Amino acid sequence: MMCCINSERRSRGLPELTVDPTLVEVARLHSADMAKRKYFSHLAPGASLHTPMDRYAAVLGKQPRTVLGENLGCCDQPIMGLIHNGMMASPDHKANILDKEYVSAGVGVYLMDDGRVWVTQMFRGKLSERALGPTQ
């Protein structure tokens, strides 16, 4: 799906997004959680790791100083092009894909035994130097 995202960005003269392994992990975990617990939302049920930022901070190991965006998709068939086209047809999802402030992204896909697929796309703006800390 990153190739679809970056193709859309290139076609509009926007810089490509780099793959952020932390975002990939967070996105995969959220897709799996939604599928297994049978919900579809940016806000996970329960108090723990409720928001996209909560989930990102937990995997990152600290509270980041950045902007995040998240797109969600679900389809009865594992056809990434169909899911991508649906994202681009939605003004809010398209806005995340084409946001010029984002510099990296991660995509997580979870495939159910019955063929349904759950997709989470996460986008990140630049981290401040303070958020990165001395070791990164």
Coordinates of C-alpha atoms in Angstrom, one line a residue:
M1 CA 0.0 0.0 0.0
M2 CA 2.9 2.4 0.5
C3 CA 3.5 2.2 -3.2
C4 CA 0.0 3.4 -3.8
I5 CA 0.3 6.2 -1.3
N6 CA 3.6 7.4 -2.8
S7 CA 2.3 7.1 -6.3
E8 CA -0.6 9.5 -5.4
R9 CA 1.9 11.9 -3.8
R10 CA 4.3 11.8 -6.7
S11 CA 1.5 12.5 -9.2
R12 CA 0.7 15.7 -7.3
G13 CA 4.3 16.8 -6.9
L14 CA 4.5 15.9 -3.2
P15 CA 7.5 14.2 -1.7
E16 CA 7.3 10.5 -1.0
L17 CA 6.8 9.3 2.5
T18 CA 9.4 7.1 4.1
V19 CA 8.4 3.8 5.9
D20 CA 8.5 4.2 9.6
P21 CA 9.0 0.8 11.3
T22 CA 7.4 2.0 14.5
L23 CA 4.3 3.2 12.6
V24 CA 4.2 -0.1 10.8
E25 CA 4.2 -2.0 14.1
V26 CA 1.5 0.3 15.6
A27 CA -0.6 -0.1 12.4
R28 CA -0.3 -3.9 12.4
L29 CA -1.3 -4.1 16.0
H30 CA -4.3 -1.9 15.6
S31 CA -5.5 -3.8 12.5
A32 CA -5.2 -7.1 14.3
D33 CA -6.9 -5.7 17.4
M34 CA -9.9 -4.4 15.4
A35 CA -10.3 -7.7 13.6
K36 CA -10.0 -9.9 16.7
R37 CA -12.2 -7.7 19.0
K38 CA -14.7 -7.0 16.2
Y39 CA -14.7 -3.2 16.2
F40 CA -13.8 -0.6 13.5
S41 CA -12.7 2.7 15.0
H42 CA -9.7 5.0 15.6
L43 CA -10.6 4.8 19.2
A44 CA -10.0 1.3 20.7
P45 CA -12.5 0.2 23.3
G46 CA -11.3 0.4 26.9
A47 CA -9.1 2.8 28.7
S48 CA -5.7 1.4 27.7
L49 CA -4.1 2.5 24.4
H50 CA -7.3 4.2 23.4
T51 CA -6.1 6.7 20.7
P52 CA -3.7 6.5 17.8
M53 CA -1.3 8.6 19.8
D54 CA -1.6 6.3 22.9
R55 CA -0.7 3.3 20.7
Y56 CA 2.2 5.1 19.0
A57 CA 3.6 6.3 22.4
A58 CA 3.4 2.8 23.8
V59 CA 5.4 1.3 21.0
L60 CA 7.8 4.2 20.8
G61 CA 8.4 4.0 24.6
K62 CA 7.8 7.7 25.2
Q63 CA 5.4 10.5 24.5
P64 CA 6.3 11.9 21.0
R65 CA 6.2 15.5 20.0
T66 CA 4.7 15.0 16.5
V67 CA 1.5 15.0 14.6
L68 CA -0.2 11.7 13.6
G69 CA -2.9 10.8 11.2
E70 CA -4.6 7.5 10.8
N71 CA -6.8 6.0 8.0
L72 CA -8.7 2.8 8.5
G73 CA -10.1 0.4 5.9
C74 CA -11.9 -2.9 5.9
C75 CA -12.9 -5.0 2.9
D76 CA -14.4 -8.4 2.3
Q77 CA -11.6 -9.3 -0.1
P78 CA -7.8 -8.8 0.2
I79 CA -7.6 -6.4 -2.8
M80 CA -5.3 -3.6 -1.8
G81 CA -6.2 -1.5 -4.9
L82 CA -9.8 -1.6 -4.0
I83 CA -9.0 -0.4 -0.4
H84 CA -6.7 2.3 -1.8
N85 CA -9.4 3.5 -4.2
G86 CA -11.8 3.7 -1.3
M87 CA -9.4 5.7 0.7
M88 CA -8.9 8.2 -2.2
A89 CA -12.6 8.5 -2.7
S90 CA -13.0 9.7 1.0
P91 CA -12.1 13.4 1.5
D92 CA -10.7 12.8 5.0
H93 CA -8.6 9.7 4.0
K94 CA -7.3 11.4 0.9
A95 CA -6.3 14.5 2.9
N96 CA -4.1 12.3 5.1
I97 CA -2.5 10.6 2.1
L98 CA -1.8 13.9 0.5
D99 CA -0.9 16.0 3.6
K100 CA 2.3 17.8 2.8
E101 CA 3.3 18.0 6.5
Y102 CA 3.6 14.2 6.8
V103 CA 7.1 12.8 6.3
S104 CA 6.6 9.1 7.0
A105 CA 4.0 6.4 7.2
G106 CA 3.4 2.8 8.2
V107 CA 0.7 0.4 7.0
G108 CA -0.6 -2.6 8.9
V109 CA -2.7 -5.3 7.3
Y110 CA -4.5 -8.1 9.0
L111 CA -6.1 -10.9 7.0
M112 CA -8.9 -12.9 8.6
D113 CA -9.4 -16.6 7.8
D114 CA -12.6 -15.7 6.0
G115 CA -10.8 -13.4 3.6
R116 CA -11.8 -10.1 5.2
V117 CA -8.9 -7.6 5.4
W118 CA -8.3 -4.9 7.9
V119 CA -6.0 -2.0 7.1
T120 CA -4.5 0.8 9.2
Q121 CA -2.5 3.5 7.6
M122 CA -0.6 5.8 10.0
F123 CA 1.1 9.0 9.1
R124 CA 3.6 11.1 11.0
G125 CA 4.9 14.6 10.8
K126 CA 8.4 15.6 11.7
L127 CA 9.5 14.7 15.2
S128 CA 11.1 17.5 17.2
E129 CA 14.7 17.2 18.2
R130 CA 13.6 17.1 21.8
A131 CA 11.2 14.2 21.2
L132 CA 14.0 12.2 19.4
G133 CA 16.4 12.4 22.4
P134 CA 20.1 12.0 22.4
T135 CA 20.2 8.3 21.3
Q136 CA 18.1 8.6 18.1

